[in-house]
């Protein structure tokens, strides 16, 4: 698989790093990468233990890019023919799981060897979009049908076995688990609803309930902090909204572009949010008050042996 390093001028990398260091004020955004280094398909960010940010469609379509906190970036992997990545999540096994919406798969990538394999596939999947990780290692995936304005949710156990756990949705997109693993949240991009389900011991969903409906603009990616607050990208509005589990709007943050598509938590303390932004095809970041759930999960597992 092809690997390529995109070399930015030293002054640009240093400027991005210094700008990031200088932004100590909470909620103030800064650009992590230069504009245009990703395609318009920029999506699905996830951070590893060391603080690198991974996002899809770097430099060209069908790739995953790896970006250091100072903005230096490279093509990490090129996906197999017919595959296009979207949402990314790291499992408790240290593997990277990627929603492949054109291949109708969930891919598994070994970060050490960069080997790519199909983890899960089902012919009933429309366009696997985003992924969420449960405390027991199960994955959940949103699966919209954009043409029909409908969606569904799939569950993937640790062996890759697939089960549809919810249907009859609108355009299901952002998906996230509560810190205790008892509640799954999914948003609908077109209908602008945020739904919650109770998750039972078997991993099935019940007691669907509306958390909040928004009046305008679309939704995209969604991630939680360690308190269970949801950070939701408002595509077209150019913001990320911080919402409590009960649906109360706590904060709204601008992201230096009108089309934020997804986000993740990272940084040394887990309080840096990285946003994939489509209008300028770049990564943007801002600081928050509480660490992210995904960052906390990295701290709870032993570091891999070199």
PDB file of C-alpha atoms in Angstrom:
ATOM      1  CA  UNK A   1       0.000   0.000   0.000  1.00  0.00           C
ATOM      2  CA  UNK A   2       1.291   3.416  -0.861  1.00  0.00           C
ATOM      3  CA  UNK A   3       2.638   5.696   1.826  1.00  0.00           C
ATOM      4  CA  UNK A   4       3.436   9.325   1.279  1.00  0.00           C
ATOM      5  CA  UNK A   5       4.664  12.133   3.452  1.00  0.00           C
ATOM      6  CA  UNK A   6       3.301  15.584   2.742  1.00  0.00           C
ATOM      7  CA  UNK A   7       6.117  17.944   3.630  1.00  0.00           C
ATOM      8  CA  UNK A   8       5.000  21.395   4.702  1.00  0.00           C
ATOM      9  CA  UNK A   9       7.488  24.244   5.083  1.00  0.00           C
ATOM     10  CA  UNK A  10       9.102  24.285   8.524  1.00  0.00           C
ATOM     11  CA  UNK A  11       7.775  27.746   9.222  1.00  0.00           C
ATOM     12  CA  UNK A  12       4.211  26.512   8.645  1.00  0.00           C
ATOM     13  CA  UNK A  13       4.537  23.530  10.967  1.00  0.00           C
ATOM     14  CA  UNK A  14       6.154  25.702  13.634  1.00  0.00           C
ATOM     15  CA  UNK A  15       3.521  28.390  13.219  1.00  0.00           C
ATOM     16  CA  UNK A  16       0.725  25.855  13.640  1.00  0.00           C
ATOM     17  CA  UNK A  17       2.397  24.416  16.743  1.00  0.00           C
ATOM     18  CA  UNK A  18       2.950  27.809  18.334  1.00  0.00           C
ATOM     19  CA  UNK A  19      -0.587  28.850  17.539  1.00  0.00           C
ATOM     20  CA  UNK A  20      -1.916  25.719  19.212  1.00  0.00           C
ATOM     21  CA  UNK A  21       0.242  26.342  22.273  1.00  0.00           C
ATOM     22  CA  UNK A  22      -0.887  29.946  22.420  1.00  0.00           C
ATOM     23  CA  UNK A  23      -4.557  29.061  22.423  1.00  0.00           C
ATOM     24  CA  UNK A  24      -5.002  28.300  26.093  1.00  0.00           C
ATOM     25  CA  UNK A  25      -8.434  29.907  26.271  1.00  0.00           C
ATOM     26  CA  UNK A  26     -11.191  27.342  26.270  1.00  0.00           C
ATOM     27  CA  UNK A  27     -13.440  27.096  23.218  1.00  0.00           C
ATOM     28  CA  UNK A  28     -11.194  29.205  20.932  1.00  0.00           C
ATOM     29  CA  UNK A  29     -10.541  27.360  17.626  1.00  0.00           C
ATOM     30  CA  UNK A  30      -7.312  27.200  15.626  1.00  0.00           C
ATOM     31  CA  UNK A  31      -6.314  25.493  12.387  1.00  0.00           C
ATOM     32  CA  UNK A  32      -4.162  22.401  12.887  1.00  0.00           C
ATOM     33  CA  UNK A  33      -3.356  21.781   9.221  1.00  0.00           C
ATOM     34  CA  UNK A  34      -3.172  24.029   6.199  1.00  0.00           C
ATOM     35  CA  UNK A  35      -6.291  24.384   4.066  1.00  0.00           C
ATOM     36  CA  UNK A  36      -6.766  21.979   1.185  1.00  0.00           C
ATOM     37  CA  UNK A  37      -4.574  19.117   2.398  1.00  0.00           C
ATOM     38  CA  UNK A  38      -7.599  16.813   2.608  1.00  0.00           C
ATOM     39  CA  UNK A  39     -10.286  16.198  -0.010  1.00  0.00           C
ATOM     40  CA  UNK A  40     -13.896  17.229   0.496  1.00  0.00           C
ATOM     41  CA  UNK A  41     -14.383  13.746   1.936  1.00  0.00           C
ATOM     42  CA  UNK A  42     -12.467  14.643   5.128  1.00  0.00           C
ATOM     43  CA  UNK A  43     -14.162  12.732   7.947  1.00  0.00           C
ATOM     44  CA  UNK A  44     -13.932  10.278  10.816  1.00  0.00           C
ATOM     45  CA  UNK A  45     -11.164  11.564  13.118  1.00  0.00           C
ATOM     46  CA  UNK A  46      -9.765   9.442  15.944  1.00  0.00           C
ATOM     47  CA  UNK A  47      -6.705   9.925  18.159  1.00  0.00           C
ATOM     48  CA  UNK A  48      -4.224   7.269  19.194  1.00  0.00           C
ATOM     49  CA  UNK A  49      -2.532   7.002  22.580  1.00  0.00           C
ATOM     50  CA  UNK A  50       0.362   9.206  21.438  1.00  0.00           C
ATOM     51  CA  UNK A  51      -1.869  12.042  20.272  1.00  0.00           C
ATOM     52  CA  UNK A  52      -1.761  11.501  16.515  1.00  0.00           C
ATOM     53  CA  UNK A  53      -4.978  12.299  14.687  1.00  0.00           C
ATOM     54  CA  UNK A  54      -6.258   9.965  11.967  1.00  0.00           C
ATOM     55  CA  UNK A  55      -8.778  11.159   9.388  1.00  0.00           C
ATOM     56  CA  UNK A  56      -9.908   9.853   6.028  1.00  0.00           C
ATOM     57  CA  UNK A  57      -9.220  11.152   2.520  1.00  0.00           C
ATOM     58  CA  UNK A  58      -5.932  12.923   3.124  1.00  0.00           C
ATOM     59  CA  UNK A  59      -4.269  14.217  -0.074  1.00  0.00           C
ATOM     60  CA  UNK A  60      -6.607  12.052  -2.188  1.00  0.00           C
ATOM     61  CA  UNK A  61      -9.693   9.884  -1.842  1.00  0.00           C
ATOM     62  CA  UNK A  62      -9.555   6.341  -0.380  1.00  0.00           C
ATOM     63  CA  UNK A  63      -6.753   7.104   2.093  1.00  0.00           C
ATOM     64  CA  UNK A  64      -6.331   7.516   5.834  1.00  0.00           C
ATOM     65  CA  UNK A  65      -4.107  10.357   6.927  1.00  0.00           C
ATOM     66  CA  UNK A  66      -2.037  10.577  10.100  1.00  0.00           C
ATOM     67  CA  UNK A  67      -1.479  14.052  11.553  1.00  0.00           C
ATOM     68  CA  UNK A  68       0.779  15.090  14.420  1.00  0.00           C
ATOM     69  CA  UNK A  69      -0.479  17.765  16.828  1.00  0.00           C
ATOM     70  CA  UNK A  70       1.805  20.291  15.095  1.00  0.00           C
ATOM     71  CA  UNK A  71       0.037  19.690  11.778  1.00  0.00           C
ATOM     72  CA  UNK A  72       2.617  17.536  10.006  1.00  0.00           C
ATOM     73  CA  UNK A  73       0.727  14.904   8.060  1.00  0.00           C
ATOM     74  CA  UNK A  74       1.237  11.796   5.966  1.00  0.00           C
ATOM     75  CA  UNK A  75      -0.784   9.184   4.136  1.00  0.00           C
ATOM     76  CA  UNK A  76      -1.032   6.380   6.678  1.00  0.00           C
ATOM     77  CA  UNK A  77      -2.710   3.788   4.445  1.00  0.00           C
ATOM     78  CA  UNK A  78      -4.430   3.568   1.095  1.00  0.00           C
ATOM     79  CA  UNK A  79      -7.610   1.522   1.350  1.00  0.00           C
ATOM     80  CA  UNK A  80      -8.355  -1.440  -0.936  1.00  0.00           C
ATOM     81  CA  UNK A  81     -10.038  -0.805  -4.266  1.00  0.00           C
ATOM     82  CA  UNK A  82     -13.747  -0.159  -3.797  1.00  0.00           C
ATOM     83  CA  UNK A  83     -13.390   1.078  -0.211  1.00  0.00           C
ATOM     84  CA  UNK A  84     -13.868   4.617   1.109  1.00  0.00           C
ATOM     85  CA  UNK A  85     -13.462   5.367   4.786  1.00  0.00           C
ATOM     86  CA  UNK A  86     -15.706   7.423   7.016  1.00  0.00           C
ATOM     87  CA  UNK A  87     -15.945   7.103  10.809  1.00  0.00           C
ATOM     88  CA  UNK A  88     -12.947   5.737  12.747  1.00  0.00           C
ATOM     89  CA  UNK A  89     -12.736   4.312  16.258  1.00  0.00           C
ATOM     90  CA  UNK A  90      -9.984   2.497  18.162  1.00  0.00           C
ATOM     91  CA  UNK A  91     -11.023  -0.735  19.870  1.00  0.00           C
ATOM     92  CA  UNK A  92      -9.823  -2.047  23.217  1.00  0.00           C
ATOM     93  CA  UNK A  93      -7.554  -4.373  21.254  1.00  0.00           C
ATOM     94  CA  UNK A  94      -5.653  -1.356  19.903  1.00  0.00           C
ATOM     95  CA  UNK A  95      -6.918  -1.975  16.381  1.00  0.00           C
ATOM     96  CA  UNK A  96      -8.409   0.782  14.261  1.00  0.00           C
ATOM     97  CA  UNK A  97     -11.948   0.175  12.984  1.00  0.00           C
ATOM     98  CA  UNK A  98     -13.130   2.127   9.951  1.00  0.00           C
ATOM     99  CA  UNK A  99     -16.614   2.417   8.479  1.00  0.00           C
ATOM    100  CA  UNK A 100     -16.241   1.697   4.754  1.00  0.00           C
ATOM    101  CA  UNK A 101     -19.333   3.173   3.175  1.00  0.00           C
ATOM    102  CA  UNK A 102     -18.665   2.227  -0.455  1.00  0.00           C
ATOM    103  CA  UNK A 103     -17.537  -1.314   0.359  1.00  0.00           C
ATOM    104  CA  UNK A 104     -20.389  -1.868   2.864  1.00  0.00           C
ATOM    105  CA  UNK A 105     -17.849  -3.066   5.404  1.00  0.00           C
ATOM    106  CA  UNK A 106     -16.240  -2.297   8.690  1.00  0.00           C
ATOM    107  CA  UNK A 107     -12.492  -2.524   8.132  1.00  0.00           C
ATOM    108  CA  UNK A 108      -9.884  -3.370  10.770  1.00  0.00           C
ATOM    109  CA  UNK A 109      -6.415  -1.844  10.489  1.00  0.00           C
ATOM    110  CA  UNK A 110      -3.394  -2.842  12.562  1.00  0.00           C
ATOM    111  CA  UNK A 111      -1.658   0.455  13.422  1.00  0.00           C
ATOM    112  CA  UNK A 112       1.727  -1.279  13.717  1.00  0.00           C
ATOM    113  CA  UNK A 113       1.773  -3.276  10.490  1.00  0.00           C
ATOM    114  CA  UNK A 114      -0.809  -1.145   8.615  1.00  0.00           C
ATOM    115  CA  UNK A 115      -2.437  -4.366   7.468  1.00  0.00           C
ATOM    116  CA  UNK A 116      -6.067  -3.931   6.405  1.00  0.00           C
ATOM    117  CA  UNK A 117      -8.736  -6.629   6.739  1.00  0.00           C
ATOM    118  CA  UNK A 118     -12.517  -6.791   6.489  1.00  0.00           C
ATOM    119  CA  UNK A 119     -13.788  -7.099  10.058  1.00  0.00           C
ATOM    120  CA  UNK A 120     -17.513  -7.182   9.291  1.00  0.00           C
ATOM    121  CA  UNK A 121     -19.752  -7.196   6.228  1.00  0.00           C
ATOM    122  CA  UNK A 122     -23.465  -7.534   5.616  1.00  0.00           C
ATOM    123  CA  UNK A 123     -25.280  -7.129   2.316  1.00  0.00           C
ATOM    124  CA  UNK A 124     -28.091  -5.368   4.159  1.00  0.00           C
ATOM    125  CA  UNK A 125     -25.890  -2.422   5.093  1.00  0.00           C
ATOM    126  CA  UNK A 126     -26.476   0.771   3.094  1.00  0.00           C
ATOM    127  CA  UNK A 127     -23.497   3.024   3.746  1.00  0.00           C
ATOM    128  CA  UNK A 128     -21.763   2.348   7.084  1.00  0.00           C
ATOM    129  CA  UNK A 129     -21.103   5.820   8.418  1.00  0.00           C
ATOM    130  CA  UNK A 130     -19.936   6.277  12.013  1.00  0.00           C
ATOM    131  CA  UNK A 131     -18.928   3.886  14.789  1.00  0.00           C
ATOM    132  CA  UNK A 132     -19.239   3.828  18.587  1.00  0.00           C
ATOM    133  CA  UNK A 133     -17.464   1.565  21.090  1.00  0.00           C
ATOM    134  CA  UNK A 134     -19.173  -0.031  24.097  1.00  0.00           C
ATOM    135  CA  UNK A 135     -17.310  -0.897  27.337  1.00  0.00           C
ATOM    136  CA  UNK A 136     -17.534  -4.623  26.516  1.00  0.00           C
ATOM    137  CA  UNK A 137     -15.822  -4.107  23.155  1.00  0.00           C
ATOM    138  CA  UNK A 138     -18.919  -4.297  20.973  1.00  0.00           C
ATOM    139  CA  UNK A 139     -19.161  -1.780  18.147  1.00  0.00           C
ATOM    140  CA  UNK A 140     -22.273   0.012  16.942  1.00  0.00           C
ATOM    141  CA  UNK A 141     -22.571   1.580  13.512  1.00  0.00           C
ATOM    142  CA  UNK A 142     -24.923   4.124  11.996  1.00  0.00           C
ATOM    143  CA  UNK A 143     -26.095   3.309   8.479  1.00  0.00           C
ATOM    144  CA  UNK A 144     -28.012   5.987   6.558  1.00  0.00           C
ATOM    145  CA  UNK A 145     -29.743   5.707   3.205  1.00  0.00           C
ATOM    146  CA  UNK A 146     -29.331   9.257   1.970  1.00  0.00           C
ATOM    147  CA  UNK A 147     -31.508   8.774  -1.104  1.00  0.00           C
ATOM    148  CA  UNK A 148     -34.507   7.601   0.909  1.00  0.00           C
ATOM    149  CA  UNK A 149     -33.873   9.678   4.028  1.00  0.00           C
ATOM    150  CA  UNK A 150     -33.880   6.572   6.216  1.00  0.00           C
ATOM    151  CA  UNK A 151     -31.387   4.757   8.406  1.00  0.00           C
ATOM    152  CA  UNK A 152     -30.596   1.853  10.682  1.00  0.00           C
ATOM    153  CA  UNK A 153     -28.134   0.788  13.381  1.00  0.00           C
ATOM    154  CA  UNK A 154     -25.918  -2.298  13.403  1.00  0.00           C
ATOM    155  CA  UNK A 155     -24.098  -4.072  16.203  1.00  0.00           C
ATOM    156  CA  UNK A 156     -20.762  -5.821  15.678  1.00  0.00           C
ATOM    157  CA  UNK A 157     -19.497  -8.208  18.337  1.00  0.00           C
ATOM    158  CA  UNK A 158     -15.791  -8.745  18.952  1.00  0.00           C
ATOM    159  CA  UNK A 159     -15.654 -11.551  16.396  1.00  0.00           C
ATOM    160  CA  UNK A 160     -17.218  -9.413  13.663  1.00  0.00           C
ATOM    161  CA  UNK A 161     -20.673 -10.992  13.836  1.00  0.00           C
ATOM    162  CA  UNK A 162     -23.279  -8.521  12.589  1.00  0.00           C
ATOM    163  CA  UNK A 163     -26.797  -7.844  13.876  1.00  0.00           C
ATOM    164  CA  UNK A 164     -29.257  -5.091  12.990  1.00  0.00           C
ATOM    165  CA  UNK A 165     -30.452  -3.609  16.280  1.00  0.00           C
ATOM    166  CA  UNK A 166     -32.591  -0.673  15.113  1.00  0.00           C
ATOM    167  CA  UNK A 167     -34.409   0.306  11.931  1.00  0.00           C
ATOM    168  CA  UNK A 168     -37.115   2.745  10.840  1.00  0.00           C
ATOM    169  CA  UNK A 169     -34.881   5.734  11.497  1.00  0.00           C
ATOM    170  CA  UNK A 170     -34.228   8.926   9.604  1.00  0.00           C
ATOM    171  CA  UNK A 171     -30.745   9.539   8.180  1.00  0.00           C
ATOM    172  CA  UNK A 172     -28.783   8.025  11.061  1.00  0.00           C
ATOM    173  CA  UNK A 173     -25.348   9.599  11.323  1.00  0.00           C
ATOM    174  CA  UNK A 174     -23.438  10.528  14.495  1.00  0.00           C
ATOM    175  CA  UNK A 175     -23.378   7.731  17.066  1.00  0.00           C
ATOM    176  CA  UNK A 176     -21.919   7.502  20.565  1.00  0.00           C
ATOM    177  CA  UNK A 177     -22.092   5.458  23.757  1.00  0.00           C
ATOM    178  CA  UNK A 178     -22.577   6.826  27.264  1.00  0.00           C
ATOM    179  CA  UNK A 179     -19.594   6.366  29.617  1.00  0.00           C
ATOM    180  CA  UNK A 180     -21.349   3.570  31.535  1.00  0.00           C
ATOM    181  CA  UNK A 181     -22.303   1.753  28.339  1.00  0.00           C
ATOM    182  CA  UNK A 182     -26.003   1.743  29.194  1.00  0.00           C
ATOM    183  CA  UNK A 183     -27.193   4.314  26.652  1.00  0.00           C
ATOM    184  CA  UNK A 184     -26.582   4.621  22.917  1.00  0.00           C
ATOM    185  CA  UNK A 185     -27.129   7.966  21.193  1.00  0.00           C
ATOM    186  CA  UNK A 186     -27.717   8.483  17.471  1.00  0.00           C
ATOM    187  CA  UNK A 187     -28.477  11.660  15.565  1.00  0.00           C
ATOM    188  CA  UNK A 188     -30.398  12.044  12.312  1.00  0.00           C
ATOM    189  CA  UNK A 189     -28.799  14.494   9.883  1.00  0.00           C
ATOM    190  CA  UNK A 190     -31.837  15.562   7.874  1.00  0.00           C
ATOM    191  CA  UNK A 191     -34.534  15.226  10.544  1.00  0.00           C
ATOM    192  CA  UNK A 192     -32.266  16.930  13.145  1.00  0.00           C
ATOM    193  CA  UNK A 193     -33.229  14.580  15.974  1.00  0.00           C
ATOM    194  CA  UNK A 194     -31.000  13.134  18.685  1.00  0.00           C
ATOM    195  CA  UNK A 195     -32.288   9.773  19.940  1.00  0.00           C
ATOM    196  CA  UNK A 196     -31.293   7.594  22.873  1.00  0.00           C
ATOM    197  CA  UNK A 197     -31.792   3.878  23.529  1.00  0.00           C
ATOM    198  CA  UNK A 198     -31.234   1.806  26.630  1.00  0.00           C
ATOM    199  CA  UNK A 199     -28.676  -0.922  25.953  1.00  0.00           C
ATOM    200  CA  UNK A 200     -29.353  -4.254  27.655  1.00  0.00           C
ATOM    201  CA  UNK A 201     -26.883  -6.887  28.851  1.00  0.00           C
ATOM    202  CA  UNK A 202     -26.940  -8.662  25.477  1.00  0.00           C
ATOM    203  CA  UNK A 203     -26.167  -5.455  23.623  1.00  0.00           C
ATOM    204  CA  UNK A 204     -29.649  -5.022  22.159  1.00  0.00           C
ATOM    205  CA  UNK A 205     -31.462  -1.676  22.183  1.00  0.00           C
ATOM    206  CA  UNK A 206     -34.807  -0.792  23.768  1.00  0.00           C
ATOM    207  CA  UNK A 207     -36.775   2.186  25.117  1.00  0.00           C
ATOM    208  CA  UNK A 208     -36.104   4.579  22.239  1.00  0.00           C
ATOM    209  CA  UNK A 209     -36.626   8.176  23.312  1.00  0.00           C
ATOM    210  CA  UNK A 210     -36.079  11.633  21.853  1.00  0.00           C
ATOM    211  CA  UNK A 211     -33.363  13.645  23.595  1.00  0.00           C
ATOM    212  CA  UNK A 212     -33.723  16.801  21.539  1.00  0.00           C
ATOM    213  CA  UNK A 213     -34.872  18.059  18.162  1.00  0.00           C
ATOM    214  CA  UNK A 214     -33.135  21.026  16.550  1.00  0.00           C
ATOM    215  CA  UNK A 215     -34.876  23.575  14.338  1.00  0.00           C
ATOM    216  CA  UNK A 216     -32.217  24.170  11.704  1.00  0.00           C
ATOM    217  CA  UNK A 217     -29.008  22.950  10.041  1.00  0.00           C
ATOM    218  CA  UNK A 218     -27.789  19.392   9.773  1.00  0.00           C
ATOM    219  CA  UNK A 219     -25.990  16.986  12.085  1.00  0.00           C
ATOM    220  CA  UNK A 220     -22.926  14.901  11.447  1.00  0.00           C
ATOM    221  CA  UNK A 221     -20.375  13.291  13.798  1.00  0.00           C
ATOM    222  CA  UNK A 222     -20.894  13.071  17.570  1.00  0.00           C
ATOM    223  CA  UNK A 223     -18.612  12.216  20.506  1.00  0.00           C
ATOM    224  CA  UNK A 224     -18.907  12.258  24.316  1.00  0.00           C
ATOM    225  CA  UNK A 225     -16.768  13.574  27.137  1.00  0.00           C
ATOM    226  CA  UNK A 226     -16.194  11.628  30.352  1.00  0.00           C
ATOM    227  CA  UNK A 227     -19.300  13.184  31.914  1.00  0.00           C
ATOM    228  CA  UNK A 228     -21.498  11.943  29.085  1.00  0.00           C
ATOM    229  CA  UNK A 229     -22.016  15.330  27.460  1.00  0.00           C
ATOM    230  CA  UNK A 230     -22.352  15.050  23.685  1.00  0.00           C
ATOM    231  CA  UNK A 231     -20.383  17.165  21.227  1.00  0.00           C
ATOM    232  CA  UNK A 232     -22.281  17.307  17.917  1.00  0.00           C
ATOM    233  CA  UNK A 233     -21.107  18.828  14.636  1.00  0.00           C
ATOM    234  CA  UNK A 234     -23.632  21.241  13.068  1.00  0.00           C
ATOM    235  CA  UNK A 235     -22.976  20.828   9.352  1.00  0.00           C
ATOM    236  CA  UNK A 236     -23.798  24.022   7.459  1.00  0.00           C
ATOM    237  CA  UNK A 237     -23.822  26.150  10.603  1.00  0.00           C
ATOM    238  CA  UNK A 238     -20.097  25.914  11.248  1.00  0.00           C
ATOM    239  CA  UNK A 239     -20.329  24.989  14.912  1.00  0.00           C
ATOM    240  CA  UNK A 240     -20.002  22.165  17.395  1.00  0.00           C
ATOM    241  CA  UNK A 241     -22.699  22.095  20.056  1.00  0.00           C
ATOM    242  CA  UNK A 242     -22.083  20.696  23.530  1.00  0.00           C
ATOM    243  CA  UNK A 243     -25.260  19.084  24.850  1.00  0.00           C
ATOM    244  CA  UNK A 244     -26.009  17.381  28.161  1.00  0.00           C
ATOM    245  CA  UNK A 245     -27.420  13.826  28.209  1.00  0.00           C
ATOM    246  CA  UNK A 246     -30.809  15.403  28.964  1.00  0.00           C
ATOM    247  CA  UNK A 247     -30.708  17.602  25.861  1.00  0.00           C
ATOM    248  CA  UNK A 248     -29.685  20.905  27.441  1.00  0.00           C
ATOM    249  CA  UNK A 249     -27.443  23.058  25.232  1.00  0.00           C
ATOM    250  CA  UNK A 250     -24.364  23.908  27.290  1.00  0.00           C
ATOM    251  CA  UNK A 251     -22.111  25.542  24.708  1.00  0.00           C
ATOM    252  CA  UNK A 252     -21.759  26.225  20.987  1.00  0.00           C
ATOM    253  CA  UNK A 253     -18.305  26.614  19.454  1.00  0.00           C
ATOM    254  CA  UNK A 254     -17.344  28.014  16.054  1.00  0.00           C
ATOM    255  CA  UNK A 255     -14.888  25.952  14.000  1.00  0.00           C
ATOM    256  CA  UNK A 256     -13.491  28.400  11.388  1.00  0.00           C
ATOM    257  CA  UNK A 257     -15.541  26.866   8.585  1.00  0.00           C
ATOM    258  CA  UNK A 258     -19.168  26.178   7.748  1.00  0.00           C
ATOM    259  CA  UNK A 259     -19.031  22.396   7.319  1.00  0.00           C
ATOM    260  CA  UNK A 260     -17.719  20.439  10.317  1.00  0.00           C
ATOM    261  CA  UNK A 261     -18.184  16.752   9.537  1.00  0.00           C
ATOM    262  CA  UNK A 262     -16.887  14.930  12.604  1.00  0.00           C
ATOM    263  CA  UNK A 263     -14.724  15.248  15.711  1.00  0.00           C
ATOM    264  CA  UNK A 264     -12.643  13.426  18.304  1.00  0.00           C
ATOM    265  CA  UNK A 265     -10.944  14.082  21.637  1.00  0.00           C
ATOM    266  CA  UNK A 266      -7.170  13.979  22.073  1.00  0.00           C
ATOM    267  CA  UNK A 267      -4.181  15.888  23.380  1.00  0.00           C
ATOM    268  CA  UNK A 268      -2.040  15.124  26.414  1.00  0.00           C
ATOM    269  CA  UNK A 269      -4.926  15.662  28.817  1.00  0.00           C
ATOM    270  CA  UNK A 270      -7.783  14.586  26.554  1.00  0.00           C
ATOM    271  CA  UNK A 271      -9.201  18.107  26.431  1.00  0.00           C
ATOM    272  CA  UNK A 272      -8.368  19.002  22.834  1.00  0.00           C
ATOM    273  CA  UNK A 273     -11.181  18.462  20.348  1.00  0.00           C
ATOM    274  CA  UNK A 274     -10.140  17.914  16.729  1.00  0.00           C
ATOM    275  CA  UNK A 275     -12.701  18.660  14.028  1.00  0.00           C
ATOM    276  CA  UNK A 276     -12.710  17.609  10.374  1.00  0.00           C
ATOM    277  CA  UNK A 277     -13.909  20.647   8.418  1.00  0.00           C
ATOM    278  CA  UNK A 278     -15.053  20.263   4.806  1.00  0.00           C
ATOM    279  CA  UNK A 279     -15.244  23.866   3.579  1.00  0.00           C
ATOM    280  CA  UNK A 280     -11.491  24.424   3.966  1.00  0.00           C
ATOM    281  CA  UNK A 281     -10.555  20.709   3.868  1.00  0.00           C
ATOM    282  CA  UNK A 282      -8.487  20.833   7.043  1.00  0.00           C
ATOM    283  CA  UNK A 283      -8.342  19.875  10.700  1.00  0.00           C
ATOM    284  CA  UNK A 284      -9.368  22.454  13.297  1.00  0.00           C
ATOM    285  CA  UNK A 285      -9.019  22.186  17.083  1.00  0.00           C
ATOM    286  CA  UNK A 286     -10.262  23.832  20.263  1.00  0.00           C
ATOM    287  CA  UNK A 287      -9.764  23.244  23.975  1.00  0.00           C
ATOM    288  CA  UNK A 288     -12.548  22.106  26.297  1.00  0.00           C
ATOM    289  CA  UNK A 289     -13.116  21.820  30.032  1.00  0.00           C
ATOM    290  CA  UNK A 290     -13.387  18.031  30.417  1.00  0.00           C
ATOM    291  CA  UNK A 291     -11.546  15.088  28.790  1.00  0.00           C
ATOM    292  CA  UNK A 292     -13.114  12.943  26.126  1.00  0.00           C
ATOM    293  CA  UNK A 293     -14.461   9.446  26.686  1.00  0.00           C
ATOM    294  CA  UNK A 294     -12.189   7.935  24.024  1.00  0.00           C
ATOM    295  CA  UNK A 295      -9.110   9.511  25.640  1.00  0.00           C
ATOM    296  CA  UNK A 296     -10.115   8.087  29.034  1.00  0.00           C
ATOM    297  CA  UNK A 297     -10.332   4.632  27.485  1.00  0.00           C
ATOM    298  CA  UNK A 298      -6.717   4.890  26.325  1.00  0.00           C
ATOM    299  CA  UNK A 299      -5.660   5.669  29.901  1.00  0.00           C
ATOM    300  CA  UNK A 300      -7.528   2.646  31.260  1.00  0.00           C
ATOM    301  CA  UNK A 301      -5.623   0.089  29.187  1.00  0.00           C
ATOM    302  CA  UNK A 302      -1.938  -0.832  29.376  1.00  0.00           C
ATOM    303  CA  UNK A 303       0.378   0.555  26.733  1.00  0.00           C
ATOM    304  CA  UNK A 304       1.369  -1.895  24.023  1.00  0.00           C
ATOM    305  CA  UNK A 305       4.852  -3.356  24.252  1.00  0.00           C
ATOM    306  CA  UNK A 306       7.268  -1.940  21.651  1.00  0.00           C
TER     307      UNK A 306
END
